[in-house]
Amino acid sequence: METLLVINSSGRRTRSITRRLTSRFIEQWRSAHPDGEVIERDVTATPPPVVTENWVAGAFSDPASHTAEHRAALAPSDEIIAEVKRADAIVIGSPIYNFGMPAQLKAWIDQLVRAGVTFGFDPSQDPAYQPLLESKPVTVIVSAGDGAMHPGGALWPMNHFEPHLQTVLGFIGLPDIEFIRVGYDEYQDERLKNSLATAEQRVAERATASSPAVC
Ligand SMILES: Cc1cc2nc3c(=O)[nH]c(=O)nc-3n(C[C@H](O)[C@H](O)[C@H](O)COP(=O)(O)O)c2cc1C
């Protein structure tokens, strides 16, 4: 049985472009995988906690020495990592907020990236860092108010969303990422309509692809 993990992070509950596209992805993926399982995590409705003193102390010490406080601080991380490991494919829906990812998605990333669990650190090796997750396809559905923020656009140098996500997911072993982009939400013109239509088409192809290497 295939498992699809879907992360939604838009602050908007209704009118969200990325939520609409992740819903379409799920619908189409379900029709192609009738026996499949979909795990949905809404990091806006239930934001992962931020990293704290107990989290850091627990994450960088021997689990055998953990206190109840360490275990409690790391519990959301354990859950988030288990979902990512269980998934055969991952979809992330996210707006660009202030040139990067929304804080709630960053909180999810901060729970997911963990020494000794999703990446290894050995100062005697070169490189010292090793990704520990098994690679699987990741689809990032991203919407921006200004489409010029996307690759090739005049505002691309201001886009820290894509390079950040690509770097951090690659760091833990998830380098296989396709970005499906929508732009010009702020302009509400033909360019928005066109980018939405292209994104919908690509979502359908990606969600129903028969190759297990894709989804
Ligand atoms: C707090 C906030 C910050 C934003 N920052 C940017 C930005 O830096 N660049 C941009 O192009 N659009 C920005 N936008 C516009 C959103 O990226 C755009 O409306 C997107 O479609 C929202 O995704 P959603 O429709 O899934 O909610 C911002 C919107 C909000 C609410």
PDB file of N, CA and C in Angstrom, residues 137-191:
ATOM      1  N   PRO A 137      10.003  11.005  -3.791  1.00  0.00           N
ATOM      2  CA  PRO A 137       9.640  12.223  -4.515  1.00  0.00           C
ATOM      3  C   PRO A 137       8.894  13.233  -3.651  1.00  0.00           C
ATOM      4  N   VAL A 138       9.322  14.461  -3.758  1.00  0.00           N
ATOM      5  CA  VAL A 138       8.668  15.554  -3.027  1.00  0.00           C
ATOM      6  C   VAL A 138       8.134  16.540  -4.072  1.00  0.00           C
ATOM      7  N   THR A 139       6.862  16.892  -3.941  1.00  0.00           N
ATOM      8  CA  THR A 139       6.257  17.909  -4.803  1.00  0.00           C
ATOM      9  C   THR A 139       5.961  19.117  -3.933  1.00  0.00           C
ATOM     10  N   VAL A 140       6.527  20.266  -4.320  1.00  0.00           N
ATOM     11  CA  VAL A 140       6.263  21.484  -3.555  1.00  0.00           C
ATOM     12  C   VAL A 140       5.375  22.384  -4.414  1.00  0.00           C
ATOM     13  N   ILE A 141       4.158  22.630  -3.935  1.00  0.00           N
ATOM     14  CA  ILE A 141       3.231  23.511  -4.645  1.00  0.00           C
ATOM     15  C   ILE A 141       3.329  24.866  -3.967  1.00  0.00           C
ATOM     16  N   VAL A 142       3.870  25.841  -4.710  1.00  0.00           N
ATOM     17  CA  VAL A 142       4.183  27.130  -4.093  1.00  0.00           C
ATOM     18  C   VAL A 142       3.479  28.252  -4.838  1.00  0.00           C
ATOM     19  N   SER A 143       2.880  29.158  -4.085  1.00  0.00           N
ATOM     20  CA  SER A 143       2.207  30.301  -4.698  1.00  0.00           C
ATOM     21  C   SER A 143       2.821  31.603  -4.182  1.00  0.00           C
ATOM     22  N   ALA A 144       2.932  32.574  -5.098  1.00  0.00           N
ATOM     23  CA  ALA A 144       3.511  33.877  -4.750  1.00  0.00           C
ATOM     24  C   ALA A 144       2.591  34.989  -5.225  1.00  0.00           C
ATOM     25  N   GLY A 145       2.599  36.080  -4.505  1.00  0.00           N
ATOM     26  CA  GLY A 145       1.822  37.248  -4.912  1.00  0.00           C
ATOM     27  C   GLY A 145       2.334  37.827  -6.216  1.00  0.00           C
ATOM     28  N   ASP A 146       3.660  37.752  -6.385  1.00  0.00           N
ATOM     29  CA  ASP A 146       4.288  38.261  -7.597  1.00  0.00           C
ATOM     30  C   ASP A 146       5.028  37.122  -8.289  1.00  0.00           C
ATOM     31  N   GLY A 147       4.576  36.779  -9.486  1.00  0.00           N
ATOM     32  CA  GLY A 147       5.178  35.658 -10.220  1.00  0.00           C
ATOM     33  C   GLY A 147       6.627  35.900 -10.595  1.00  0.00           C
ATOM     34  N   ALA A 148       7.064  37.163 -10.547  1.00  0.00           N
ATOM     35  CA  ALA A 148       8.467  37.466 -10.868  1.00  0.00           C
ATOM     36  C   ALA A 148       9.409  36.964  -9.778  1.00  0.00           C
ATOM     37  N   MET A 149       8.834  36.473  -8.653  1.00  0.00           N
ATOM     38  CA  MET A 149       9.656  35.857  -7.597  1.00  0.00           C
ATOM     39  C   MET A 149      10.156  34.471  -8.027  1.00  0.00           C
ATOM     40  N   HIS A 150       9.497  33.884  -9.026  1.00  0.00           N
ATOM     41  CA  HIS A 150       9.847  32.514  -9.423  1.00  0.00           C
ATOM     42  C   HIS A 150      11.067  32.519 -10.358  1.00  0.00           C
ATOM     43  N   PRO A 151      11.704  31.335 -10.564  1.00  0.00           N
ATOM     44  CA  PRO A 151      12.918  31.269 -11.392  1.00  0.00           C
ATOM     45  C   PRO A 151      12.724  31.947 -12.748  1.00  0.00           C
ATOM     46  N   GLY A 152      13.706  32.733 -13.138  1.00  0.00           N
ATOM     47  CA  GLY A 152      13.646  33.444 -14.417  1.00  0.00           C
ATOM     48  C   GLY A 152      13.038  34.830 -14.284  1.00  0.00           C
ATOM     49  N   GLY A 153      12.379  35.107 -13.165  1.00  0.00           N
ATOM     50  CA  GLY A 153      11.734  36.408 -12.973  1.00  0.00           C
ATOM     51  C   GLY A 153      12.699  37.441 -12.406  1.00  0.00           C
ATOM     52  N   ALA A 154      12.307  38.712 -12.551  1.00  0.00           N
ATOM     53  CA  ALA A 154      13.186  39.803 -12.105  1.00  0.00           C
ATOM     54  C   ALA A 154      13.389  39.789 -10.589  1.00  0.00           C
ATOM     55  N   LEU A 155      12.426  39.215  -9.842  1.00  0.00           N
ATOM     56  CA  LEU A 155      12.545  39.210  -8.367  1.00  0.00           C
ATOM     57  C   LEU A 155      13.114  37.896  -7.813  1.00  0.00           C
ATOM     58  N   TRP A 156      13.531  37.007  -8.725  1.00  0.00           N
ATOM     59  CA  TRP A 156      14.060  35.700  -8.284  1.00  0.00           C
ATOM     60  C   TRP A 156      15.174  35.826  -7.244  1.00  0.00           C
ATOM     61  N   PRO A 157      16.097  36.816  -7.359  1.00  0.00           N
ATOM     62  CA  PRO A 157      17.136  36.911  -6.320  1.00  0.00           C
ATOM     63  C   PRO A 157      16.567  37.128  -4.918  1.00  0.00           C
ATOM     64  N   MET A 158      15.304  37.589  -4.831  1.00  0.00           N
ATOM     65  CA  MET A 158      14.696  37.799  -3.500  1.00  0.00           C
ATOM     66  C   MET A 158      14.006  36.534  -2.981  1.00  0.00           C
ATOM     67  N   ASN A 159      13.964  35.493  -3.813  1.00  0.00           N
ATOM     68  CA  ASN A 159      13.249  34.271  -3.433  1.00  0.00           C
ATOM     69  C   ASN A 159      14.174  33.365  -2.614  1.00  0.00           C
ATOM     70  N   HIS A 160      13.965  33.347  -1.319  1.00  0.00           N
ATOM     71  CA  HIS A 160      14.757  32.474  -0.440  1.00  0.00           C
ATOM     72  C   HIS A 160      13.984  31.212  -0.093  1.00  0.00           C
ATOM     73  N   PHE A 161      12.760  31.119  -0.601  1.00  0.00           N
ATOM     74  CA  PHE A 161      11.916  29.946  -0.330  1.00  0.00           C
ATOM     75  C   PHE A 161      12.504  28.691  -0.991  1.00  0.00           C
ATOM     76  N   GLU A 162      12.691  28.769  -2.295  1.00  0.00           N
ATOM     77  CA  GLU A 162      13.133  27.567  -3.028  1.00  0.00           C
ATOM     78  C   GLU A 162      14.527  27.112  -2.635  1.00  0.00           C
ATOM     79  N   PRO A 163      15.523  28.043  -2.634  1.00  0.00           N
ATOM     80  CA  PRO A 163      16.865  27.574  -2.266  1.00  0.00           C
ATOM     81  C   PRO A 163      16.907  26.991  -0.846  1.00  0.00           C
ATOM     82  N   HIS A 164      16.141  27.587   0.061  1.00  0.00           N
ATOM     83  CA  HIS A 164      16.143  27.101   1.445  1.00  0.00           C
ATOM     84  C   HIS A 164      15.567  25.680   1.520  1.00  0.00           C
ATOM     85  N   LEU A 165      14.382  25.505   0.901  1.00  0.00           N
ATOM     86  CA  LEU A 165      13.726  24.199   0.966  1.00  0.00           C
ATOM     87  C   LEU A 165      14.569  23.133   0.264  1.00  0.00           C
ATOM     88  N   GLN A 166      15.100  23.487  -0.897  1.00  0.00           N
ATOM     89  CA  GLN A 166      15.947  22.550  -1.657  1.00  0.00           C
ATOM     90  C   GLN A 166      17.168  22.132  -0.824  1.00  0.00           C
ATOM     91  N   THR A 167      17.782  23.103  -0.163  1.00  0.00           N
ATOM     92  CA  THR A 167      18.989  22.813   0.624  1.00  0.00           C
ATOM     93  C   THR A 167      18.663  21.933   1.829  1.00  0.00           C
ATOM     94  N   VAL A 168      17.639  22.335   2.577  1.00  0.00           N
ATOM     95  CA  VAL A 168      17.376  21.630   3.837  1.00  0.00           C
ATOM     96  C   VAL A 168      16.815  20.233   3.584  1.00  0.00           C
ATOM     97  N   LEU A 169      15.972  20.075   2.559  1.00  0.00           N
ATOM     98  CA  LEU A 169      15.435  18.735   2.290  1.00  0.00           C
ATOM     99  C   LEU A 169      16.530  17.839   1.697  1.00  0.00           C
ATOM    100  N   GLY A 170      17.382  18.410   0.855  1.00  0.00           N
ATOM    101  CA  GLY A 170      18.502  17.641   0.305  1.00  0.00           C
ATOM    102  C   GLY A 170      19.456  17.207   1.414  1.00  0.00           C
ATOM    103  N   PHE A 171      19.642  18.057   2.382  1.00  0.00           N
ATOM    104  CA  PHE A 171      20.551  17.802   3.515  1.00  0.00           C
ATOM    105  C   PHE A 171      20.158  16.536   4.278  1.00  0.00           C
ATOM    106  N   ILE A 172      18.847  16.271   4.363  1.00  0.00           N
ATOM    107  CA  ILE A 172      18.394  15.091   5.125  1.00  0.00           C
ATOM    108  C   ILE A 172      18.089  13.889   4.222  1.00  0.00           C
ATOM    109  N   GLY A 173      18.293  14.058   2.902  1.00  0.00           N
ATOM    110  CA  GLY A 173      18.130  12.900   2.003  1.00  0.00           C
ATOM    111  C   GLY A 173      16.938  12.983   1.071  1.00  0.00           C
ATOM    112  N   LEU A 174      16.351  14.176   0.944  1.00  0.00           N
ATOM    113  CA  LEU A 174      15.195  14.323   0.045  1.00  0.00           C
ATOM    114  C   LEU A 174      15.523  15.339  -1.065  1.00  0.00           C
ATOM    115  N   PRO A 175      16.444  14.970  -1.967  1.00  0.00           N
ATOM    116  CA  PRO A 175      16.846  15.918  -3.022  1.00  0.00           C
ATOM    117  C   PRO A 175      15.907  15.905  -4.227  1.00  0.00           C
ATOM    118  N   ASP A 176      15.016  14.906  -4.289  1.00  0.00           N
ATOM    119  CA  ASP A 176      14.174  14.726  -5.473  1.00  0.00           C
ATOM    120  C   ASP A 176      12.908  15.585  -5.332  1.00  0.00           C
ATOM    121  N   ILE A 177      13.032  16.850  -5.726  1.00  0.00           N
ATOM    122  CA  ILE A 177      11.959  17.821  -5.490  1.00  0.00           C
ATOM    123  C   ILE A 177      11.504  18.422  -6.801  1.00  0.00           C
ATOM    124  N   GLU A 178      10.189  18.472  -7.004  1.00  0.00           N
ATOM    125  CA  GLU A 178       9.662  19.270  -8.125  1.00  0.00           C
ATOM    126  C   GLU A 178       8.847  20.417  -7.542  1.00  0.00           C
ATOM    127  N   PHE A 179       9.143  21.626  -7.994  1.00  0.00           N
ATOM    128  CA  PHE A 179       8.360  22.789  -7.582  1.00  0.00           C
ATOM    129  C   PHE A 179       7.285  23.043  -8.635  1.00  0.00           C
ATOM    130  N   ILE A 180       6.030  23.104  -8.190  1.00  0.00           N
ATOM    131  CA  ILE A 180       4.922  23.484  -9.082  1.00  0.00           C
ATOM    132  C   ILE A 180       4.498  24.879  -8.624  1.00  0.00           C
ATOM    133  N   ARG A 181       4.673  25.854  -9.517  1.00  0.00           N
ATOM    134  CA  ARG A 181       4.587  27.261  -9.092  1.00  0.00           C
ATOM    135  C   ARG A 181       3.366  27.974  -9.642  1.00  0.00           C
ATOM    136  N   VAL A 182       2.758  28.769  -8.780  1.00  0.00           N
ATOM    137  CA  VAL A 182       1.698  29.685  -9.205  1.00  0.00           C
ATOM    138  C   VAL A 182       2.180  31.083  -8.831  1.00  0.00           C
ATOM    139  N   GLY A 183       1.893  32.051  -9.703  1.00  0.00           N
ATOM    140  CA  GLY A 183       2.330  33.415  -9.401  1.00  0.00           C
ATOM    141  C   GLY A 183       1.252  34.435  -9.709  1.00  0.00           C
ATOM    142  N   TYR A 184       1.494  35.644  -9.294  1.00  0.00           N
ATOM    143  CA  TYR A 184       0.645  36.801  -9.603  1.00  0.00           C
ATOM    144  C   TYR A 184      -0.691  36.808  -8.873  1.00  0.00           C
ATOM    145  N   ASP A 185      -0.750  36.206  -7.685  1.00  0.00           N
ATOM    146  CA  ASP A 185      -1.975  36.270  -6.880  1.00  0.00           C
ATOM    147  C   ASP A 185      -2.334  37.727  -6.577  1.00  0.00           C
ATOM    148  N   GLU A 186      -1.322  38.580  -6.376  1.00  0.00           N
ATOM    149  CA  GLU A 186      -1.587  39.995  -6.049  1.00  0.00           C
ATOM    150  C   GLU A 186      -2.169  40.761  -7.238  1.00  0.00           C
ATOM    151  N   TYR A 187      -1.932  40.247  -8.444  1.00  0.00           N
ATOM    152  CA  TYR A 187      -2.336  40.995  -9.640  1.00  0.00           C
ATOM    153  C   TYR A 187      -3.710  40.554 -10.166  1.00  0.00           C
ATOM    154  N   GLN A 188      -4.091  39.304  -9.866  1.00  0.00           N
ATOM    155  CA  GLN A 188      -5.393  38.785 -10.289  1.00  0.00           C
ATOM    156  C   GLN A 188      -5.646  39.005 -11.782  1.00  0.00           C
ATOM    157  N   ASP A 189      -4.619  38.748 -12.604  1.00  0.00           N
ATOM    158  CA  ASP A 189      -4.786  38.962 -14.044  1.00  0.00           C
ATOM    159  C   ASP A 189      -4.596  37.658 -14.817  1.00  0.00           C
ATOM    160  N   GLU A 190      -4.449  37.770 -16.119  1.00  0.00           N
ATOM    161  CA  GLU A 190      -4.279  36.604 -16.992  1.00  0.00           C
ATOM    162  C   GLU A 190      -3.101  35.738 -16.563  1.00  0.00           C
ATOM    163  N   ARG A 191      -2.038  36.409 -16.059  1.00  0.00           N
ATOM    164  CA  ARG A 191      -0.837  35.648 -15.688  1.00  0.00           C
ATOM    165  C   ARG A 191      -1.134  34.690 -14.544  1.00  0.00           C
TER     166      ARG A 191
END
